[in-house]
Amino acid sequence: MKKVVKFGGSSLASAAQIKKAGQIIREDESRRYVVPSAPGRRYSDDVKVTDLLYQCYDAAMSGEDITEKIAVIKGRYDEIISGLELDLDLTEEFEVIRDLFMRKAGRDYAASRGEYLNGLVIAEYLGYRFIDAAEVILFDEKGAFDSEATNELLRRRLENVERAVIPGFYGAMPDGSVKTFSRGGSDITGSIVARAVRADVYENWTDVSGMLTSDPNIVDNPEPIETITYRELRELAYMGATVMHEDAIFPVRREGIPINIRNTNRPQDPGTMIVESTCRQPKHLITGVAGKKGFCSINIEKEMMNSEIGFGRRVLQVIEENGISFEHTPSGIDTFSILLHQSEFAEKEQAVIAGLHRAVQPSSIDLETDLALIAIVGRGMKAAKGTAGRLFSALAHANINIKMIDQGSSELNIIIGVRNDDFEEAIRAIYACFIDSDI
Ligand code: ASP
């Protein structure tokens, strides 16, 4: 059995947290490859080391003296090192970092030092081999992650390494300069390593006991999700329900490696298993409900639209030419609507309207703003009867008007549009109907 374990910033924010992670790792000898984040927040208004590094680098770029800022960052690591009683001195590392900051080594280089240094500390603490991610995670000249070259290199590199720490979040470009993934990107590194070593499971240790069936800021104490498929996760994540970086599923997904989201502060909890597919029946008809505010709808009307071939294509071409991505296109006989992110649309609004007039000569174009989309996601809905009926009656009882309905052909989700103002109430009504009082 081989496990890759990634620990997030809050799991490694202090010596006490690192000790918890260490215990988790030592408890199971199959936890052989460790991917750490940079130290995160120790308390709610603390600053993550990654943010301190960005601030420090920006200060260096504007010609400020960074002695104090570097000392604060070094202080964070020194506190960890002494708390873990390690015989490790990062003075020289910090001299190099300071020097390279002054020589404008780049913001990515700056940010990556959080993971790099934490990797050194954790490798020392565990007695594992340290492998610098800059040597094994490759980006191409354009800065795009090179998945195949990385997989090959990393696979060979780790073949004969029994146990290693590989810092998350960064890699290197062909010229050797450091490049990071987007924020939260250590999750991606963990997934890449899991793929390369063909792990049995990719454990992602964080500060929650898995994914929840709904947003805890809206629903009181939502139930955790035991098992979710990659496809369900993608639907929910798209609607903002995230426990990890969205791109982290791709490397493991192609190898069919499950992800287990776990809580470093409650290792006894089983967390959420994210799998390719499963025979396990979901506990409820729906796996989760999530949504987002801030959409708008362009409603186009034209007589005899139904017989006009190419109408939809011409409309969507206008959207494309304006560089906007659309979410849904509900249509009627003589109506065609396009749902878009309001913020993306707002600045191009008049150009889009003019473009649509030129492209399809509509009878009218009407805009509707401040809409929210809610996705009800669940593999259990496939072929289940009455799901939509229950959903609509739950919303009707909550006195909520549904502006749009879209059921994907996979029957994995039903998406509805409501007014922004009704959003929270709608989520609560759906949760109460499908999860709280599910039979
Ligand atoms: N340390 C980086 C961040 O704060 C990456 C990570 O933690 O995954 O975004």
Coordinates of C-alpha atoms and ligand atoms in Angstrom, one line a residue:
M1 CA 0.0 0.0 0.0
K2 CA 1.3 3.4 -1.0
K3 CA -0.2 6.7 0.1
V4 CA 0.6 10.3 -0.8
V5 CA -0.3 12.7 1.9
K6 CA -0.7 16.4 1.4
F7 CA -1.1 18.7 4.4
G8 CA -2.6 22.2 4.0
G9 CA -1.3 25.4 5.5
S10 CA -3.4 25.3 8.7
S11 CA -2.3 21.7 9.3
L12 CA 1.3 22.9 9.3
A13 CA 1.0 26.4 10.8
S14 CA 2.9 25.8 14.0
A15 CA 5.1 23.2 15.7
A16 CA 2.0 21.8 17.5
Q17 CA 0.2 21.3 14.2
I18 CA 3.3 19.7 12.5
K19 CA 3.5 17.3 15.4
K20 CA -0.1 16.2 14.7
A21 CA 0.7 15.7 11.0
G22 CA 3.9 13.8 12.1
Q23 CA 1.8 11.5 14.2
I24 CA -0.7 10.8 11.4
I25 CA 2.2 10.0 9.0
R26 CA 4.0 7.7 11.5
E27 CA 0.9 5.9 12.4
D28 CA 0.6 4.4 8.9
E29 CA 3.7 3.3 7.2
S30 CA 2.1 3.4 3.8
R31 CA 2.1 7.2 4.1
R32 CA 5.4 7.4 2.2
Y33 CA 5.2 10.7 0.2
V34 CA 4.5 13.9 1.9
V35 CA 3.5 17.1 0.1
P36 CA 3.4 20.1 2.5
S37 CA 2.0 23.6 2.0
A38 CA 3.6 26.7 3.5
P39 CA 2.7 27.5 7.1
G40 CA -0.8 28.9 7.1
R41 CA -2.8 30.9 9.7
R42 CA -2.3 30.0 13.4
Y43 CA -5.4 32.0 14.4
S44 CA -8.1 33.7 12.5
D45 CA -6.4 37.1 11.8
D46 CA -2.9 35.6 11.4
V47 CA -1.2 36.0 8.0
K48 CA -0.1 33.0 5.9
V49 CA 3.6 32.8 5.2
T50 CA 2.8 32.8 1.4
D51 CA 1.2 36.3 1.8
L52 CA 4.1 37.5 3.9
L53 CA 6.4 36.4 1.1
Y54 CA 4.4 38.2 -1.5
Q55 CA 4.4 41.4 0.6
C56 CA 8.1 41.1 1.2
Y57 CA 8.9 40.7 -2.4
D58 CA 6.6 43.6 -3.4
A59 CA 8.4 45.8 -0.9
A60 CA 11.8 44.7 -2.3
M61 CA 10.5 45.6 -5.8
S62 CA 9.6 49.1 -4.7
G63 CA 13.1 49.6 -3.2
E64 CA 12.2 49.3 0.4
D65 CA 14.4 47.8 3.0
I66 CA 13.1 44.3 3.7
T67 CA 15.3 43.3 6.7
E68 CA 12.4 43.5 9.1
K69 CA 10.0 41.6 6.8
I70 CA 12.5 38.8 6.2
A71 CA 13.1 38.6 10.0
V72 CA 9.3 38.1 10.6
I73 CA 9.2 35.3 8.1
K74 CA 12.3 33.7 9.5
G75 CA 10.8 34.0 12.9
R76 CA 7.9 31.9 11.9
Y77 CA 10.2 29.1 10.8
D78 CA 12.5 29.5 13.8
E79 CA 9.5 29.1 16.1
I80 CA 8.5 25.9 14.4
I81 CA 12.1 24.6 14.4
S82 CA 12.5 25.2 18.1
G83 CA 9.0 23.8 18.9
L84 CA 10.0 20.6 17.1
E85 CA 13.4 20.6 18.7
L86 CA 15.2 20.3 15.5
D87 CA 18.9 20.9 14.8
L88 CA 18.3 23.0 11.7
D89 CA 19.5 26.5 10.9
L90 CA 17.8 28.4 8.0
T91 CA 20.1 31.4 8.2
E92 CA 21.9 30.6 5.0
E93 CA 18.7 29.8 3.2
F94 CA 17.3 33.2 4.2
E95 CA 20.5 34.9 3.0
V96 CA 20.0 33.4 -0.4
I97 CA 16.3 34.3 -0.5
R98 CA 17.1 37.9 0.5
D99 CA 19.7 38.1 -2.2
L100 CA 17.5 36.7 -4.9
F101 CA 14.6 39.0 -3.9
M102 CA 16.9 42.0 -4.4
R103 CA 17.9 40.5 -7.7
K104 CA 14.3 40.3 -8.8
A105 CA 14.0 36.6 -9.0
G106 CA 10.2 36.9 -9.5
R107 CA 7.0 36.8 -7.4
D108 CA 6.6 33.1 -8.1
Y109 CA 10.0 32.4 -6.7
A110 CA 9.2 34.5 -3.7
A111 CA 5.9 32.7 -3.0
S112 CA 7.4 29.3 -3.5
R113 CA 9.9 29.7 -0.6
G114 CA 7.1 29.1 1.8
E115 CA 6.6 25.5 0.7
Y116 CA 10.3 25.0 0.0
L117 CA 11.4 25.9 3.6
N118 CA 8.5 24.1 5.2
G119 CA 9.5 21.0 3.1
L120 CA 13.1 21.3 4.5
V121 CA 11.7 21.5 8.1
I122 CA 9.3 18.6 7.7
A123 CA 11.8 16.3 5.9
E124 CA 14.2 16.9 8.8
Y125 CA 11.4 16.3 11.4
L126 CA 10.3 13.0 9.7
G127 CA 13.7 11.8 8.6
Y128 CA 12.4 11.6 5.0
R129 CA 14.4 12.6 1.9
F130 CA 13.8 16.2 0.7
I131 CA 13.2 16.5 -3.0
D132 CA 13.0 20.1 -4.4
A133 CA 9.8 20.5 -6.5
A134 CA 11.8 22.7 -8.9
E135 CA 13.7 19.5 -10.0
V136 CA 10.6 17.4 -10.6
I137 CA 7.6 19.5 -11.4
L138 CA 7.9 20.9 -14.9
F139 CA 6.3 23.8 -16.7
D140 CA 6.8 24.6 -20.4
E141 CA 8.1 27.8 -21.9
K142 CA 4.6 29.3 -21.9
G143 CA 4.2 28.6 -18.2
A144 CA 1.7 25.7 -18.6
F145 CA 2.2 22.7 -16.5
D146 CA 3.8 19.9 -18.5
S147 CA 1.9 16.9 -17.1
E148 CA 3.5 14.1 -19.2
A149 CA 7.1 15.1 -18.8
T150 CA 6.6 15.6 -15.1
N151 CA 4.9 12.3 -14.7
E152 CA 7.8 10.5 -16.4
L153 CA 10.5 12.4 -14.5
L154 CA 8.8 12.1 -11.1
R155 CA 8.0 8.4 -11.6
R156 CA 11.7 7.6 -12.3
R157 CA 12.9 9.9 -9.5
L158 CA 10.7 8.4 -6.9
E159 CA 11.1 4.8 -8.0
N160 CA 13.9 4.0 -5.6
V161 CA 13.0 6.5 -2.9
E162 CA 11.2 4.9 -0.1
R163 CA 10.0 8.0 1.7
A164 CA 10.2 11.7 0.6
V165 CA 8.9 15.2 1.2
I166 CA 8.2 17.1 -2.0
P167 CA 7.1 20.7 -1.4
G168 CA 3.8 21.7 -2.9
F169 CA 2.7 24.7 -5.1
Y170 CA 5.7 25.1 -7.4
G171 CA 7.9 23.7 -10.1
A172 CA 10.3 25.1 -12.7
M173 CA 10.3 26.4 -16.3
P174 CA 12.8 25.0 -18.8
D175 CA 15.2 27.9 -18.0
G176 CA 15.1 26.8 -14.4
S177 CA 13.1 29.8 -13.1
V178 CA 10.5 28.9 -10.5
K179 CA 6.9 28.9 -11.4
T180 CA 3.9 28.4 -9.1
F181 CA 0.4 27.0 -9.6
S182 CA -2.4 29.4 -8.7
R183 CA -3.2 29.9 -5.0
G184 CA -3.9 26.7 -3.1
G185 CA -1.9 24.8 -5.7
S186 CA -0.2 22.4 -3.3
D187 CA -3.3 20.3 -3.7
I188 CA -2.3 19.9 -7.4
T189 CA 1.3 18.9 -6.5
G190 CA -0.1 16.2 -4.2
S191 CA -2.3 14.8 -7.0
I192 CA 0.7 14.9 -9.4
V193 CA 2.8 12.9 -7.0
A194 CA 0.0 10.4 -6.3
R195 CA -0.3 9.8 -10.0
A196 CA 3.5 9.4 -10.5
V197 CA 3.9 6.8 -7.8
R198 CA 0.6 5.1 -8.6
A199 CA -0.6 5.6 -5.0
D200 CA -3.5 3.6 -3.7
V201 CA -5.0 6.8 -2.3
Y202 CA -4.2 10.5 -2.2
E203 CA -4.9 11.8 1.2
N204 CA -5.5 15.5 1.4
W205 CA -5.3 16.6 5.1
T206 CA -7.0 19.9 5.9
D207 CA -9.0 21.5 8.7
V208 CA -12.4 20.2 7.9
S209 CA -13.7 16.6 8.1
G210 CA -14.4 16.4 4.4
M211 CA -16.9 18.0 2.0
L212 CA -20.2 19.1 3.3
T213 CA -23.6 18.6 1.8
S214 CA -24.2 22.3 1.8
D215 CA -22.5 25.6 2.7
P216 CA -22.2 25.9 6.5
N217 CA -22.6 29.7 6.2
I218 CA -26.1 29.1 5.0
V219 CA -27.2 25.8 6.5
D220 CA -26.7 25.1 10.2
N221 CA -24.3 22.1 10.6
P222 CA -24.7 20.5 7.2
E223 CA -24.0 16.7 7.1
P224 CA -20.6 15.7 5.7
I225 CA -20.4 13.7 2.4
E226 CA -19.1 10.2 2.8
T227 CA -18.4 9.4 -0.8
I228 CA -18.6 11.5 -3.9
T229 CA -17.7 10.9 -7.5
Y230 CA -15.3 13.1 -9.4
R231 CA -18.2 14.2 -11.6
E232 CA -20.3 15.1 -8.7
L233 CA -17.5 17.0 -7.1
R234 CA -16.8 18.9 -10.3
E235 CA -20.5 20.0 -10.4
L236 CA -20.5 21.1 -6.8
A237 CA -17.0 22.7 -7.0
Y238 CA -18.1 24.7 -10.1
M239 CA -20.8 26.1 -7.9
G240 CA -18.3 27.2 -5.3
A241 CA -18.3 24.2 -2.9
T242 CA -14.6 23.5 -2.7
V243 CA -12.4 21.7 -0.3
M244 CA -9.4 21.7 -2.6
H245 CA -8.0 23.3 -5.7
E246 CA -10.3 22.5 -8.6
D247 CA -7.4 21.3 -10.8
A248 CA -6.2 18.8 -8.3
I249 CA -8.6 16.1 -9.4
F250 CA -7.2 15.8 -12.9
P251 CA -3.9 14.0 -12.4
V252 CA -5.4 11.3 -10.0
R253 CA -8.6 11.0 -11.9
R254 CA -6.9 9.8 -15.0
E255 CA -5.4 6.9 -13.0
G256 CA -8.5 6.2 -11.0
I257 CA -6.8 7.0 -7.7
P258 CA -9.3 8.0 -5.0
I259 CA -8.8 11.1 -2.9
N260 CA -9.6 11.1 0.8
I261 CA -10.2 14.5 2.3
R262 CA -9.2 14.3 6.0
N263 CA -9.1 16.5 9.1
T264 CA -5.7 16.9 10.8
N265 CA -7.4 18.0 13.9
R266 CA -9.8 15.1 13.9
P267 CA -8.0 12.2 12.4
Q268 CA -10.6 9.8 13.8
D269 CA -13.1 11.1 11.3
P270 CA -13.2 9.2 8.0
G271 CA -13.6 12.3 5.9
T272 CA -14.8 12.3 2.3
M273 CA -13.8 9.8 -0.3
I274 CA -13.7 11.2 -3.8
V275 CA -13.8 8.3 -6.3
E276 CA -14.2 7.6 -10.1
S277 CA -17.3 5.6 -9.5
T278 CA -18.8 3.6 -6.7
C279 CA -21.5 1.0 -5.9
R280 CA -22.0 2.6 -2.6
Q281 CA -25.5 4.0 -2.4
P282 CA -25.5 7.6 -1.5
K283 CA -27.1 8.3 1.9
H284 CA -29.6 10.7 0.4
L285 CA -31.1 11.2 -3.1
I286 CA -28.9 14.2 -3.5
T287 CA -25.2 14.3 -2.7
G288 CA -25.0 18.0 -2.1
V289 CA -26.5 21.4 -3.0
A290 CA -24.4 24.5 -3.8
G291 CA -24.9 27.7 -5.7
K292 CA -23.6 31.1 -6.7
K293 CA -24.9 34.5 -6.9
G294 CA -24.1 37.2 -9.5
F295 CA -25.5 36.0 -12.8
C296 CA -27.6 37.8 -15.4
S297 CA -29.7 36.6 -18.3
I298 CA -30.0 38.0 -21.8
N299 CA -33.4 37.1 -23.1
I300 CA -33.8 37.4 -26.9
E301 CA -37.2 37.2 -28.5
K302 CA -37.9 36.9 -32.2
E303 CA -41.0 35.8 -34.1
M304 CA -40.6 32.5 -35.9
M305 CA -37.2 31.9 -34.2
N306 CA -38.0 28.2 -34.3
S307 CA -37.7 27.9 -38.0
E308 CA -34.5 30.1 -38.4
I309 CA -31.6 27.7 -38.9
G310 CA -28.4 28.8 -37.3
F311 CA -30.0 31.3 -34.8
G312 CA -28.4 29.8 -31.7
R313 CA -25.0 29.6 -33.4
R314 CA -25.1 33.2 -34.4
V315 CA -26.1 34.3 -30.9
L316 CA -23.3 32.3 -29.3
Q317 CA -20.8 33.6 -31.8
V318 CA -21.5 37.1 -30.6
I319 CA -20.9 35.9 -27.0
E320 CA -17.7 34.2 -28.1
E321 CA -16.4 37.2 -30.0
N322 CA -16.8 39.3 -26.9
G323 CA -14.7 36.9 -25.0
I324 CA -17.4 35.9 -22.5
S325 CA -18.1 32.4 -21.4
F326 CA -21.8 31.4 -21.0
E327 CA -23.3 29.2 -18.4
H328 CA -26.7 28.0 -19.8
T329 CA -28.9 28.6 -22.7
P330 CA -32.6 27.9 -21.9
S331 CA -34.8 28.3 -24.9
G332 CA -38.4 28.4 -25.9
I333 CA -40.1 28.4 -29.3
D334 CA -39.5 32.1 -30.0
T335 CA -37.1 32.9 -27.1
F336 CA -33.5 32.2 -26.4
S337 CA -31.8 33.1 -23.2
I338 CA -28.1 33.1 -22.2
L339 CA -27.0 33.1 -18.6
L340 CA -23.7 34.7 -17.9
H341 CA -21.6 36.0 -15.0
Q342 CA -22.9 39.5 -14.4
S343 CA -19.4 40.9 -13.7
E344 CA -18.0 39.5 -17.0
F345 CA -21.0 40.8 -19.0
A346 CA -21.3 44.2 -17.4
E347 CA -18.3 45.8 -19.1
K348 CA -19.2 44.5 -22.5
E349 CA -23.0 44.9 -22.3
Q350 CA -23.5 47.4 -25.0
A351 CA -21.1 45.7 -27.5
V352 CA -22.9 42.4 -26.9
I353 CA -26.4 44.0 -27.5
A354 CA -25.2 45.7 -30.6
G355 CA -23.6 42.5 -31.8
L356 CA -26.8 40.5 -31.3
H357 CA -28.9 43.1 -33.2
R358 CA -26.5 42.8 -36.1
A359 CA -26.3 39.0 -36.0
V360 CA -30.0 37.9 -35.5
Q361 CA -32.2 41.0 -35.8
P362 CA -34.3 40.1 -32.8
S363 CA -37.7 41.6 -32.0
S364 CA -36.5 42.4 -28.5
I365 CA -33.6 41.9 -26.1
D366 CA -34.3 42.1 -22.4
L367 CA -31.8 41.8 -19.6
E368 CA -32.5 40.4 -16.2
T369 CA -29.9 40.9 -13.5
D370 CA -29.1 39.7 -10.0
L371 CA -29.8 36.0 -10.5
A372 CA -28.4 33.1 -8.5
L373 CA -27.8 29.6 -9.8
I374 CA -28.2 26.6 -7.5
A375 CA -27.1 23.1 -8.5
I376 CA -28.6 20.0 -6.8
V377 CA -26.1 17.3 -7.5
G378 CA -26.4 13.5 -7.0
R379 CA -25.6 10.3 -8.7
G380 CA -28.6 8.9 -6.8
M381 CA -31.0 11.1 -8.9
K382 CA -30.4 9.1 -12.0
A383 CA -33.7 7.4 -12.9
A384 CA -35.2 8.3 -9.6
K385 CA -38.7 9.5 -9.9
G386 CA -40.1 12.6 -8.5
T387 CA -36.9 14.5 -7.8
A388 CA -37.9 17.6 -9.7
G389 CA -41.3 17.4 -8.2
R390 CA -39.9 17.4 -4.7
L391 CA -37.5 20.2 -5.5
F392 CA -40.2 22.4 -7.0
S393 CA -42.7 21.9 -4.2
A394 CA -40.0 22.6 -1.6
L395 CA -39.3 25.9 -3.3
A396 CA -43.0 26.6 -3.8
H397 CA -43.6 26.1 0.0
A398 CA -40.8 28.5 0.7
N399 CA -42.5 31.0 -1.6
I400 CA -39.6 31.1 -4.0
N401 CA -40.0 31.8 -7.7
I402 CA -37.9 29.7 -10.0
K403 CA -36.5 31.8 -12.9
M404 CA -34.8 29.0 -14.9
I405 CA -34.5 25.2 -14.9
D406 CA -31.9 23.0 -16.5
Q407 CA -31.4 19.3 -16.0
G408 CA -28.3 17.9 -17.5
S409 CA -28.7 14.9 -19.7
S410 CA -26.6 12.9 -17.3
E411 CA -29.3 13.3 -14.7
L412 CA -26.5 14.1 -12.3
N413 CA -27.7 17.6 -11.6
I414 CA -30.6 19.9 -11.8
I415 CA -29.7 23.6 -11.9
I416 CA -32.2 26.2 -11.1
G417 CA -32.1 30.0 -11.3
V418 CA -33.6 32.2 -8.6
R419 CA -33.3 35.8 -7.6
N420 CA -30.1 36.7 -5.6
D421 CA -32.4 37.7 -2.7
D422 CA -34.0 34.3 -2.6
F423 CA -30.7 32.4 -2.7
E424 CA -30.0 31.5 0.9
E425 CA -33.7 30.6 1.6
A426 CA -33.8 28.4 -1.5
I427 CA -30.6 26.5 -0.4
R428 CA -32.1 26.0 3.1
A429 CA -35.4 24.8 1.6
I430 CA -33.6 22.3 -0.6
Y431 CA -31.4 21.0 2.2
A432 CA -34.4 20.6 4.5
C433 CA -36.3 18.7 1.9
F434 CA -33.6 16.4 0.5
I435 CA -31.1 15.9 3.4
D436 CA -32.6 16.9 6.7
S437 CA -36.0 15.2 6.3
D438 CA -34.9 12.6 3.7
I439 CA -36.5 9.2 4.0
Ligands
ASP1 N1 0.8 28.3 0.0 C1 0.1 28.5 -1.2 C2 -1.1 29.4 -0.9 O1 -1.3 29.9 0.2 C3 -0.3 27.2 -1.8 C4 -1.0 26.2 -0.9 O2 -1.1 26.4 0.3 O3 -1.6 25.3 -1.5 O4 -1.9 29.6 -1.8

